mmCIF file of C-alpha atoms and ligand atoms in Angstrom:
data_model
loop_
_atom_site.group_PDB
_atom_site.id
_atom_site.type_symbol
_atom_site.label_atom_id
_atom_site.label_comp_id
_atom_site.label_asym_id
_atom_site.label_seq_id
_atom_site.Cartn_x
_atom_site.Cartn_y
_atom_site.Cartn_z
ATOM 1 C CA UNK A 1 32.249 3.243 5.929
ATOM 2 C CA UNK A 2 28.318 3.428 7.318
ATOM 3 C CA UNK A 3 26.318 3.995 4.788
ATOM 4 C CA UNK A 4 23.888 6.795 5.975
ATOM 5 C CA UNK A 5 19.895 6.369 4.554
ATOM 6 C CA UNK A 6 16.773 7.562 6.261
ATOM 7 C CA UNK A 7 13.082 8.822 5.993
ATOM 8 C CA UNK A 8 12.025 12.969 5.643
ATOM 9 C CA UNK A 9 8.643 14.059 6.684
ATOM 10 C CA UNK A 10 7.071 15.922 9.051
ATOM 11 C CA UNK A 11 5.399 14.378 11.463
ATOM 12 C CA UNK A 12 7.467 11.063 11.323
ATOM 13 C CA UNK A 13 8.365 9.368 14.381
ATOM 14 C CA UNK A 14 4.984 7.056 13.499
ATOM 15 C CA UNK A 15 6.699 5.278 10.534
ATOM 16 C CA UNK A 16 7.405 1.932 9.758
ATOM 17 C CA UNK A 17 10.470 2.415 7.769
ATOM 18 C CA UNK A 18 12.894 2.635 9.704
ATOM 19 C CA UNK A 19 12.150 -0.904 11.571
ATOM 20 C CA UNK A 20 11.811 -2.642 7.530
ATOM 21 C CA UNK A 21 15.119 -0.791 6.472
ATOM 22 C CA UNK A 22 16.828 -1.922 9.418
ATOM 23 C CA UNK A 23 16.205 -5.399 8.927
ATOM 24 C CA UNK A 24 16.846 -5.016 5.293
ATOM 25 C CA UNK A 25 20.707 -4.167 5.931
ATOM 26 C CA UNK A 26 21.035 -6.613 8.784
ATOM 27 C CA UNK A 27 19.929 -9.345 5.843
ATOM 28 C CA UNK A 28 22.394 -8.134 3.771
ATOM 29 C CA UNK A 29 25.215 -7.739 6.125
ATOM 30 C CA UNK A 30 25.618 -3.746 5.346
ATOM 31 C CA UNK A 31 27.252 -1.645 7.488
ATOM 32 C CA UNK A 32 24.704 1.638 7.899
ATOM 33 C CA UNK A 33 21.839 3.154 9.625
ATOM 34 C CA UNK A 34 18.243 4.044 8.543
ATOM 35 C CA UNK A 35 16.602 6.815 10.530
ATOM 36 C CA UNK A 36 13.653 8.856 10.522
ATOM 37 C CA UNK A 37 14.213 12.739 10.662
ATOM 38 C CA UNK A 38 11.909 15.298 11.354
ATOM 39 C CA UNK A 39 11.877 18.031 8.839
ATOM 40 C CA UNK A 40 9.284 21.134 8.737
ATOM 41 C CA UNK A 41 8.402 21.595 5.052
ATOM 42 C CA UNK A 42 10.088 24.984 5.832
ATOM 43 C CA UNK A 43 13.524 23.853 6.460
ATOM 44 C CA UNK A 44 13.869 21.003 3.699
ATOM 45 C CA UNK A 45 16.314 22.451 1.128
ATOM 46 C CA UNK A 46 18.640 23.075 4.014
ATOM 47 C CA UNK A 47 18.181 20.098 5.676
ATOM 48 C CA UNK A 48 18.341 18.084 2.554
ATOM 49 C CA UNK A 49 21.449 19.976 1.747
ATOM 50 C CA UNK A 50 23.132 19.023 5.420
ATOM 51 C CA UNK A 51 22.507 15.595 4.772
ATOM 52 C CA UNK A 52 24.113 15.680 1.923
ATOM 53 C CA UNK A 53 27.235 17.107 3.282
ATOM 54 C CA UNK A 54 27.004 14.912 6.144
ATOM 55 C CA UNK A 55 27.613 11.721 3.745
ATOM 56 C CA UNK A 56 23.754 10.779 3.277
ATOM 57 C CA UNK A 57 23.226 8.023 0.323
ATOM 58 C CA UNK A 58 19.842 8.153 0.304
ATOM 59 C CA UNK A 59 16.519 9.384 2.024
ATOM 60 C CA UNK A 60 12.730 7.905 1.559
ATOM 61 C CA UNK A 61 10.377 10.836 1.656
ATOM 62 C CA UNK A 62 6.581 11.577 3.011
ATOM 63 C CA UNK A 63 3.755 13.364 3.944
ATOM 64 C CA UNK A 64 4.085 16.711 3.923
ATOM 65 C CA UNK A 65 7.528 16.493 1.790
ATOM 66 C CA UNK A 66 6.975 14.621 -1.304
ATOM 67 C CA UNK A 67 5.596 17.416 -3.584
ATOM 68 C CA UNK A 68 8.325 19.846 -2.694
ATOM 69 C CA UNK A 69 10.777 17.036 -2.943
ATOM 70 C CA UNK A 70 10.390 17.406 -6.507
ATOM 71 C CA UNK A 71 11.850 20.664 -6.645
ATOM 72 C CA UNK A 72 14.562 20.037 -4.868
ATOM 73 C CA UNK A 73 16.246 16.831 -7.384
ATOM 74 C CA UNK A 74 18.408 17.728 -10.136
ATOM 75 C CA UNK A 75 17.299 14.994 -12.278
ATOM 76 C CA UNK A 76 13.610 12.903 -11.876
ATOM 77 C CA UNK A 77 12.870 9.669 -12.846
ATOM 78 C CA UNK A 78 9.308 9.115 -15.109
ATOM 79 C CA UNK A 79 7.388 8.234 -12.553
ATOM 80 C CA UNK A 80 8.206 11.419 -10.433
ATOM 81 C CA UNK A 81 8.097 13.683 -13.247
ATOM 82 C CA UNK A 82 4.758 11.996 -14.275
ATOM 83 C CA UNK A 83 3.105 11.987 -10.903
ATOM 84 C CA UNK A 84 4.787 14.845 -9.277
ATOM 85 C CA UNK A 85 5.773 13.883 -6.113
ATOM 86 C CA UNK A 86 9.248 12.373 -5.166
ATOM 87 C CA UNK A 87 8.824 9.866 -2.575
ATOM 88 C CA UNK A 88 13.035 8.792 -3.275
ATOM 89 C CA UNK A 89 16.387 10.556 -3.171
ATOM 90 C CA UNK A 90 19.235 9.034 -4.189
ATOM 91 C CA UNK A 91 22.548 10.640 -3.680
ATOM 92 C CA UNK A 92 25.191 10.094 -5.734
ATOM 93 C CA UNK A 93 28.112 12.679 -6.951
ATOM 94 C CA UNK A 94 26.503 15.415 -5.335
ATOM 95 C CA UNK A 95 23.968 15.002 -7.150
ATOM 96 C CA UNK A 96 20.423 14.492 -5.937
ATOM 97 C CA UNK A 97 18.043 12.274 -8.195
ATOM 98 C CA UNK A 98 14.372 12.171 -7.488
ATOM 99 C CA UNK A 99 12.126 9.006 -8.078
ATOM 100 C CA UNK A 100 8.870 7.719 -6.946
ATOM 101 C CA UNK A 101 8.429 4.583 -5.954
ATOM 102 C CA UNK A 102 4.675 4.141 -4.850
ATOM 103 C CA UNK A 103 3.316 3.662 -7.897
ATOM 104 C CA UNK A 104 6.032 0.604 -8.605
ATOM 105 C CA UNK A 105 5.240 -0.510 -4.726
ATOM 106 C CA UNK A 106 1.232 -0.138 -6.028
ATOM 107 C CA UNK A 107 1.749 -2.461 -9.272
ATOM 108 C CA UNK A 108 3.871 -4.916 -7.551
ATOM 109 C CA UNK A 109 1.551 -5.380 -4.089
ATOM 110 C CA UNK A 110 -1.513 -5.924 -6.781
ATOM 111 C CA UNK A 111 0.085 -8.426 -8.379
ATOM 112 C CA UNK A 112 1.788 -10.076 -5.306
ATOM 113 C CA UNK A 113 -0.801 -10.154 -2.708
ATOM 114 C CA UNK A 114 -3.911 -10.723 -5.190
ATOM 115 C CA UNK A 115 -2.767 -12.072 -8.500
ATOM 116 C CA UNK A 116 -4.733 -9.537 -10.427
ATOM 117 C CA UNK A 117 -4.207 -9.397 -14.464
ATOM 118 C CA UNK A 118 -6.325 -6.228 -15.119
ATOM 119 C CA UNK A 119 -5.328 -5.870 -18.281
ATOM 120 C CA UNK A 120 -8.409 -4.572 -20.815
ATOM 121 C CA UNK A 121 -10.222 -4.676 -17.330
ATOM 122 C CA UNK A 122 -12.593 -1.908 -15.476
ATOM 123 C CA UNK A 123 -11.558 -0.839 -12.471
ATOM 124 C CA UNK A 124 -13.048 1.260 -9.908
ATOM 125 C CA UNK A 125 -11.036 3.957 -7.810
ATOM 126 C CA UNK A 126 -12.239 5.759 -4.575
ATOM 127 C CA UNK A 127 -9.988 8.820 -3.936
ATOM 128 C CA UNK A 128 -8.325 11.352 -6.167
ATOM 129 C CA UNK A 129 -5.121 12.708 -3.817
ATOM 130 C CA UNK A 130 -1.820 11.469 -3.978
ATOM 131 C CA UNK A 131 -2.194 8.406 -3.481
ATOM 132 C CA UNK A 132 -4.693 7.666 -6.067
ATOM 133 C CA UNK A 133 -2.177 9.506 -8.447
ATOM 134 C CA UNK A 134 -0.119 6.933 -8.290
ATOM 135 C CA UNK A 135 -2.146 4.252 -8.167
ATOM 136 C CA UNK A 136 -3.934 5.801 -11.435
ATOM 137 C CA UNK A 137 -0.629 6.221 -12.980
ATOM 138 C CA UNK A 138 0.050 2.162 -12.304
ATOM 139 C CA UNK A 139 -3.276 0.943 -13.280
ATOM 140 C CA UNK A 140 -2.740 2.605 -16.359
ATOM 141 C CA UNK A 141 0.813 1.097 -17.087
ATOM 142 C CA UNK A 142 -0.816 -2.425 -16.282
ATOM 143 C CA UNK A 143 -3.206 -1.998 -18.881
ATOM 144 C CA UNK A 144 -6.637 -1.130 -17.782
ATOM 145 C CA UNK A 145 -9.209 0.154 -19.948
ATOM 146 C CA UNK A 146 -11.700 1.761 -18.163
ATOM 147 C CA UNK A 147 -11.236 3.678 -14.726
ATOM 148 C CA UNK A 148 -13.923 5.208 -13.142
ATOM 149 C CA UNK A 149 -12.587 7.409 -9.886
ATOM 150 C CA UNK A 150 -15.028 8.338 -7.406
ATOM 151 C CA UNK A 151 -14.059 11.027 -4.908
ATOM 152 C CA UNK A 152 -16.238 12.865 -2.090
ATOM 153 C CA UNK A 153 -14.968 16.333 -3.759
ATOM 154 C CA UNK A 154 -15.615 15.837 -7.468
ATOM 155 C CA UNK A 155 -13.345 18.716 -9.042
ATOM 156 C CA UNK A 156 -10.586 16.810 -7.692
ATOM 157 C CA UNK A 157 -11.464 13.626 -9.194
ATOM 158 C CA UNK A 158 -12.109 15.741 -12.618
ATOM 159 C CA UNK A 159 -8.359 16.717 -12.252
ATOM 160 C CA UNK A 160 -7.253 13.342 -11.696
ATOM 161 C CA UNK A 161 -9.092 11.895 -14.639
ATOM 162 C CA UNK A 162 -7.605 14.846 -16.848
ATOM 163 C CA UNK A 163 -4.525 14.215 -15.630
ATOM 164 C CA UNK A 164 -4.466 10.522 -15.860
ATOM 165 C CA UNK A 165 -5.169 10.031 -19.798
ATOM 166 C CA UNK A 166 -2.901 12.733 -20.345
ATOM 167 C CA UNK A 167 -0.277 11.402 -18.762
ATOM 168 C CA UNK A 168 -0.178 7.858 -17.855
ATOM 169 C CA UNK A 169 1.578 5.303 -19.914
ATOM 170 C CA UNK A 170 -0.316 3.621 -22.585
ATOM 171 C CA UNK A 171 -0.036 -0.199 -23.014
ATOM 172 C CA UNK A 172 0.078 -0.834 -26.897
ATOM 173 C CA UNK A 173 -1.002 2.070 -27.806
ATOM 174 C CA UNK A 174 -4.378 1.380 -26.037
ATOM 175 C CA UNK A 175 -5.775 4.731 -24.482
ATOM 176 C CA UNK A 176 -7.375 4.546 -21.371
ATOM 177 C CA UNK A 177 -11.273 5.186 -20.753
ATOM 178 C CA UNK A 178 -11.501 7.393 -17.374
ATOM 179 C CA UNK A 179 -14.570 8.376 -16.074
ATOM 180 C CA UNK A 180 -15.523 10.225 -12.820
ATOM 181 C CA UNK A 181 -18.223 8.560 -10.929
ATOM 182 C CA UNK A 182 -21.144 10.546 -8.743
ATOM 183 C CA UNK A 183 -19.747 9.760 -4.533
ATOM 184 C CA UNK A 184 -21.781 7.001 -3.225
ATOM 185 C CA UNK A 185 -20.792 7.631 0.078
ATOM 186 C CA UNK A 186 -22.370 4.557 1.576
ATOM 187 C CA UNK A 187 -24.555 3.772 -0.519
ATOM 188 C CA UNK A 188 -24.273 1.247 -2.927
ATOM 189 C CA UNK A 189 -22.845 1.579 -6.119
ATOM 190 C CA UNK A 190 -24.259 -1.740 -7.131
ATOM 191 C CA UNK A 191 -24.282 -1.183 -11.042
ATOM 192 C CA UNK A 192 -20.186 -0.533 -10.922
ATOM 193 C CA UNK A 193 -19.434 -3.172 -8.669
ATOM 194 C CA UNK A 194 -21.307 -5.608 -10.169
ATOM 195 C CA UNK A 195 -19.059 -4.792 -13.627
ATOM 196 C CA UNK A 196 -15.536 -4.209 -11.758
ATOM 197 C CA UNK A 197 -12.692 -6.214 -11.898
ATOM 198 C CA UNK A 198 -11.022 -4.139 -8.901
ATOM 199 C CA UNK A 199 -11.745 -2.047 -6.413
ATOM 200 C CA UNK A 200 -9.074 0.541 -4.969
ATOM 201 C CA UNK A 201 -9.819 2.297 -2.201
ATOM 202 C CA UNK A 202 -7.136 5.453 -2.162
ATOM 203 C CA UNK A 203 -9.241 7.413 0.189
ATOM 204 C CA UNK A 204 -7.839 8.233 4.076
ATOM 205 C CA UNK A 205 -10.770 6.448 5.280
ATOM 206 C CA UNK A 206 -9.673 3.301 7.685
ATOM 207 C CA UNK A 207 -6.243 4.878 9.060
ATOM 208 C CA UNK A 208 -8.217 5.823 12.432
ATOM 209 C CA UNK A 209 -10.025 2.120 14.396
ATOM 210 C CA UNK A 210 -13.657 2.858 13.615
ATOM 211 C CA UNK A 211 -13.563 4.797 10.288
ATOM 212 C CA UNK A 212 -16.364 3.338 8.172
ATOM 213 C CA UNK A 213 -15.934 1.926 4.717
ATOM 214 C CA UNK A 214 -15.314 4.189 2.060
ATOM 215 C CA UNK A 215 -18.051 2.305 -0.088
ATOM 216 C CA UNK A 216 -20.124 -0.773 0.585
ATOM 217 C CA UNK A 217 -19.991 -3.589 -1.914
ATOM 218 C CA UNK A 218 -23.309 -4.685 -2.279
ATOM 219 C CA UNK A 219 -23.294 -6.029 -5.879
ATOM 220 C CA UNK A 220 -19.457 -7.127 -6.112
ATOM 221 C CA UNK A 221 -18.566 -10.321 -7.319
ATOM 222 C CA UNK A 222 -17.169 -12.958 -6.180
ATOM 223 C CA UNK A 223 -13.405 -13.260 -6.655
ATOM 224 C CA UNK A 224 -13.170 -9.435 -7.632
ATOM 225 C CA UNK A 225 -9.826 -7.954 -6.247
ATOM 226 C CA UNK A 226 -10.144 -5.426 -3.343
ATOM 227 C CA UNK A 227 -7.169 -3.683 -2.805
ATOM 228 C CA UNK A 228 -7.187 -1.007 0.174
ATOM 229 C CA UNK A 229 -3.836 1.313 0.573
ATOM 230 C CA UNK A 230 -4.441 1.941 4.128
ATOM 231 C CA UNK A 231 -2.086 -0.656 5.883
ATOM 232 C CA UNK A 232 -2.459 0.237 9.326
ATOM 233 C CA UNK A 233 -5.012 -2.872 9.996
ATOM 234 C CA UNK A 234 -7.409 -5.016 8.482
ATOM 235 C CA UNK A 235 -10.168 -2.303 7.066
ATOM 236 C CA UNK A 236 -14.466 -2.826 7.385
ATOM 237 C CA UNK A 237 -13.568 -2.266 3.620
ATOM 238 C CA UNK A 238 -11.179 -5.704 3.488
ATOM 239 C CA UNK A 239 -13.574 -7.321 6.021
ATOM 240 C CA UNK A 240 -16.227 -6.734 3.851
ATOM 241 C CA UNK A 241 -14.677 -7.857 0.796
ATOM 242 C CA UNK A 242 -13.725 -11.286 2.153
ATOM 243 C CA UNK A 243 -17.370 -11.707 3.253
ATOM 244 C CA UNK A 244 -18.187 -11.383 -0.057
ATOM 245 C CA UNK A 245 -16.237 -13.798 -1.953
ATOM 246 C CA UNK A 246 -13.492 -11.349 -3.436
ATOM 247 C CA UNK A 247 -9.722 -11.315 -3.137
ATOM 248 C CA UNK A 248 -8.853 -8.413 -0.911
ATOM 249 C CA UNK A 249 -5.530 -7.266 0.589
ATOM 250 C CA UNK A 250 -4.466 -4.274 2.723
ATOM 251 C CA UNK A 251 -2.037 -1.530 1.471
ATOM 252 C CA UNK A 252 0.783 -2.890 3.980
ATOM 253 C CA UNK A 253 2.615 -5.070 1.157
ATOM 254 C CA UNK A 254 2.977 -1.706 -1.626
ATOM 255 C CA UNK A 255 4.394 0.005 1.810
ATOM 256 C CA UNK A 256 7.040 -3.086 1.841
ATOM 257 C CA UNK A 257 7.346 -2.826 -2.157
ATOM 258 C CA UNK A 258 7.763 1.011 -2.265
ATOM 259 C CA UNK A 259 10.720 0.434 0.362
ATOM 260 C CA UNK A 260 12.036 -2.298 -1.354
ATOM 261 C CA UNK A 261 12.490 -0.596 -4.561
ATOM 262 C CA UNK A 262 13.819 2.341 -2.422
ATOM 263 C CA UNK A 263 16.219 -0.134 -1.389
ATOM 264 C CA UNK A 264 16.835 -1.148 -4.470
ATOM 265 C CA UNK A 265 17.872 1.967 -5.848
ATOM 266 C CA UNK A 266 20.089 2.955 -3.159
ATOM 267 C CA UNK A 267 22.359 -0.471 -2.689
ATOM 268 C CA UNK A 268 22.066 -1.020 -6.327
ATOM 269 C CA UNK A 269 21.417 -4.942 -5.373
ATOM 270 C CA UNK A 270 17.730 -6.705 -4.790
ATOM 271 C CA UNK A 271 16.474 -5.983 -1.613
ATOM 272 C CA UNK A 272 15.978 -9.047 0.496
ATOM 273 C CA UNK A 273 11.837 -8.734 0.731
ATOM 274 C CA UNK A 274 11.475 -11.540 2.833
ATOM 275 C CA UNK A 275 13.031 -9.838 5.212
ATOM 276 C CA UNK A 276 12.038 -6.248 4.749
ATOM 277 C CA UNK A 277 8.105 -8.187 5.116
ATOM 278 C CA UNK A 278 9.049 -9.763 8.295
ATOM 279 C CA UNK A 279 10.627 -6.746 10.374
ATOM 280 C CA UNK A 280 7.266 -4.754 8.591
ATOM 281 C CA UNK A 281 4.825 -7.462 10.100
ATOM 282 C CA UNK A 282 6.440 -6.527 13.587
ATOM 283 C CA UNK A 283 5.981 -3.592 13.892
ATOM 284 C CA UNK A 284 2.491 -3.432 12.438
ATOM 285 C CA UNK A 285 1.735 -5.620 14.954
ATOM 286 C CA UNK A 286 2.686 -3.807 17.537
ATOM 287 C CA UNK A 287 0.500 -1.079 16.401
ATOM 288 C CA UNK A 288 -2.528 -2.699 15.867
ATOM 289 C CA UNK A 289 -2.735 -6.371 16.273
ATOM 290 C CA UNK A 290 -3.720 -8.223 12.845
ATOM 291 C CA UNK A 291 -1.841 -5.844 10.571
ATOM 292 C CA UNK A 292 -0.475 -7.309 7.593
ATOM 293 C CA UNK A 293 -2.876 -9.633 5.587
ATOM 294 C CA UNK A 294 -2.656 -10.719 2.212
ATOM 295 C CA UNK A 295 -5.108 -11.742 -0.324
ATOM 296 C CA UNK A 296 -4.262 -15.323 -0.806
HETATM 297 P P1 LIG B 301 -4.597 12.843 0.518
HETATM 298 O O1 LIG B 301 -3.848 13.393 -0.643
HETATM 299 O O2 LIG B 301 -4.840 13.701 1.710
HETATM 300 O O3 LIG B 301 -6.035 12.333 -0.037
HETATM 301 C C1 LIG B 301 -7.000 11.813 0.826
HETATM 302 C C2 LIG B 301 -8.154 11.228 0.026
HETATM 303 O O4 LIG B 301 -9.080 10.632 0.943
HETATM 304 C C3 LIG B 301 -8.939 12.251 -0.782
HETATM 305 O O5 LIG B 301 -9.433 11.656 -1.957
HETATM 306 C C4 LIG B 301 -10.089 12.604 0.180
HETATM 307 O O6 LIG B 301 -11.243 13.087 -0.464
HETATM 308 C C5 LIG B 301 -10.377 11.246 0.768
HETATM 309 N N1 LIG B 301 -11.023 11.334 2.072
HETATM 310 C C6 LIG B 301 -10.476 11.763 3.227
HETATM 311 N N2 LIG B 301 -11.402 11.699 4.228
HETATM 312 C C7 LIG B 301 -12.532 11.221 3.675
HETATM 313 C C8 LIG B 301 -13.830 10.925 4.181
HETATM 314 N N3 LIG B 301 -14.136 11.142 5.459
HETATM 315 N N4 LIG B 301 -14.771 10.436 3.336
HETATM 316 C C9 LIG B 301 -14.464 10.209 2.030
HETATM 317 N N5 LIG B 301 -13.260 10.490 1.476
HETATM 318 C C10 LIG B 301 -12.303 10.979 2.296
HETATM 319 O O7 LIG B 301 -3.913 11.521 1.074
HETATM 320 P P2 LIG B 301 -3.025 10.469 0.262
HETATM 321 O O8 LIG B 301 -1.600 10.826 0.368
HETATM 322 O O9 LIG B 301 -3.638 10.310 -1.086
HETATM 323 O O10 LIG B 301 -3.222 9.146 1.141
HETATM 324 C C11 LIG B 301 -4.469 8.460 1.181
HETATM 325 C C12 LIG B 301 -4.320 7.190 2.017
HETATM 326 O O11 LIG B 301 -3.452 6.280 1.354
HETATM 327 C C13 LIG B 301 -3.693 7.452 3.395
HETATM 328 O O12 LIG B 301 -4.482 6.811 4.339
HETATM 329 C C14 LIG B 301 -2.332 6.826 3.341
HETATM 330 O O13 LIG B 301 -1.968 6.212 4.573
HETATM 331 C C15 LIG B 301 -2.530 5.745 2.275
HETATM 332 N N6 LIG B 301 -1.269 5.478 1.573
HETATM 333 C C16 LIG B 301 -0.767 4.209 1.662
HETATM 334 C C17 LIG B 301 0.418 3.905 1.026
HETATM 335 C C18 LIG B 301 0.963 2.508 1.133
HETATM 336 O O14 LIG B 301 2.166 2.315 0.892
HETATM 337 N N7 LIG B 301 0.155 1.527 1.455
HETATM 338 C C19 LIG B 301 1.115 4.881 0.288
HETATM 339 C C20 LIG B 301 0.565 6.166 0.216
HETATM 340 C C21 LIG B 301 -0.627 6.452 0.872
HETATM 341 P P3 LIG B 301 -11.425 14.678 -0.737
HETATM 342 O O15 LIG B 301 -10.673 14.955 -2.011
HETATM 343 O O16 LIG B 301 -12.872 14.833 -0.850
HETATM 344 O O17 LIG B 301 -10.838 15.397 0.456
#
């Protein structure tokens, strides 16, 4: 039978999944579909429930949907119960299990596209929303000592730092040093670079062709890992960071991680990557020309 899997959110027709699912089943010779669906935050416990009925195995889930997801699962994994958003359903004996995969997605792109070991290392955070949840939540796991998150509204970045030590896993007992950081805006925040291992830039700024960088790295060193989540083109951030010496990748390959562990969970067999990276390089490229870029 067709095995029935797609992506929720609201607006959706811009996303990528569908093309990097797609290709994922073709490489594994599975019979199904992948499709995005449209879903007002309104109408997702009945939609959700239709799918179900209709014989869906399993949905990826965005923007506006993934905090309300949460509410709708009757079990959660850790790192959905940790981070509170669902960005995964997985049904199976009419049952609907919730997980979140971006912070997974995070940890593996880091390691993948960069080679970073941050482990007892000081890394530096711009953004405190969801994304920067999970990519706290994953720094964390991987062992990092000191965070410092620096956010244009600071109460948020407060929250996320509260949040964080309370909740994030600890590597060997270790407990994590979080700090909130005054916004630099543009200006330099010389005296952090110069000490950080990584830079993460979690903030919005980059999705639109133009946006300035969310922080200029006057002060980095060389061979300091710049990750950027956006993944919609090569950012003045990731420009910048190359410039300068460091190792600097855009958020496209925790997008391809995120889906492959969706993948994962849904077939229950390793998702074919190489694949899933291909079919994602495609269609970034047909949004904006030099999409996907790595760090090495
Ligand atoms: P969000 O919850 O809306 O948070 C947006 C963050 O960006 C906030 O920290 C916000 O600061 C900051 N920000 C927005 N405009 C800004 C500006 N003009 N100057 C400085 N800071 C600004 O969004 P999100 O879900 O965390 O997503 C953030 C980005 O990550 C998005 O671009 C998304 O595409 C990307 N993302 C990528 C992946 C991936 O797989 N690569 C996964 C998830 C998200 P304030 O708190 O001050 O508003």
């Amino acid at each position: 039978m067709t095995r029935l899997l797609g992506v929720i959110g609201h607006p959706v027709a811009h996303s990528l999944s569908p093309a990097m699912h797609a290709a994922a089943l073709r490489a594994l010779r599975v019979d199904g579909v992948y499709t995005a669906i449209d879903v007002p935050p309104a109408f997702l416990r009945p939609v959700v429930r239709a799918l179900m009925l209709a014989g869906v195995e399993g949905l990826n889930v965005t923007v506006p949907l993934k905090e309300r997801a949460l509410h709708l699962a009757d079990q959660l994994d850790p790192a959905a119960r940790a981070i509170g958003a669902v960005n995964t359903l997985v049904i199976r004996r009419g049952k609907l299990l919730g997980y979140n995969t971006d912070a997974e997605g995070f940890r593996r792109a880091l390691i993948e596209d960069t080679g970073a070991d941050l482990r007892g290392g000081r890394v530096l955070l711009l953004g405190a929303g969801g994304a920067a949840r999970a990519a706290a939540w994953a720094l964390a796991g991987m062992g990092v000592q000191t965070l410092w998150i620096m956010n244009r509204t600071r109460p948020r970045a407060q929250s996320l730092a509260r949040w964080v030590v309370r909740a994030a896993p600890r590597r060997a007992g270790r407990r994590l040093e979080c700090v909130v950081v005054p916004y630099a805006g543009r200006r330099a925040a010389a005296g952090l670079l110069a000490q950080a291992d990584a830079v993460i830039n979690a903030t919005s700024l980059g999705m639109r062709a133009g946006d300035p960088s969310p922080i200029r790295l006057k002060g980095v060193r060389r061979g300091t890992v710049v990750y950027d989540l956006i993944y919609h083109r090569e950012t003045a951030l990731v420009r910048e960071a190359r410039r300068r010496g460091c190792v600097a990748a855009t958020g496209a390959s925790m997008l391809l991680y995120q889906g492959a562990e969706s993948l994962r969970l849904w077939l229950r067999r390793p998702p074919p990557t190489g694949a899933m990276r291909h079919a994602l390089q495609q269609a970034l490229w047909g949004q904006a020309p030099g999409g996907m870029t790595t760090g090495r």
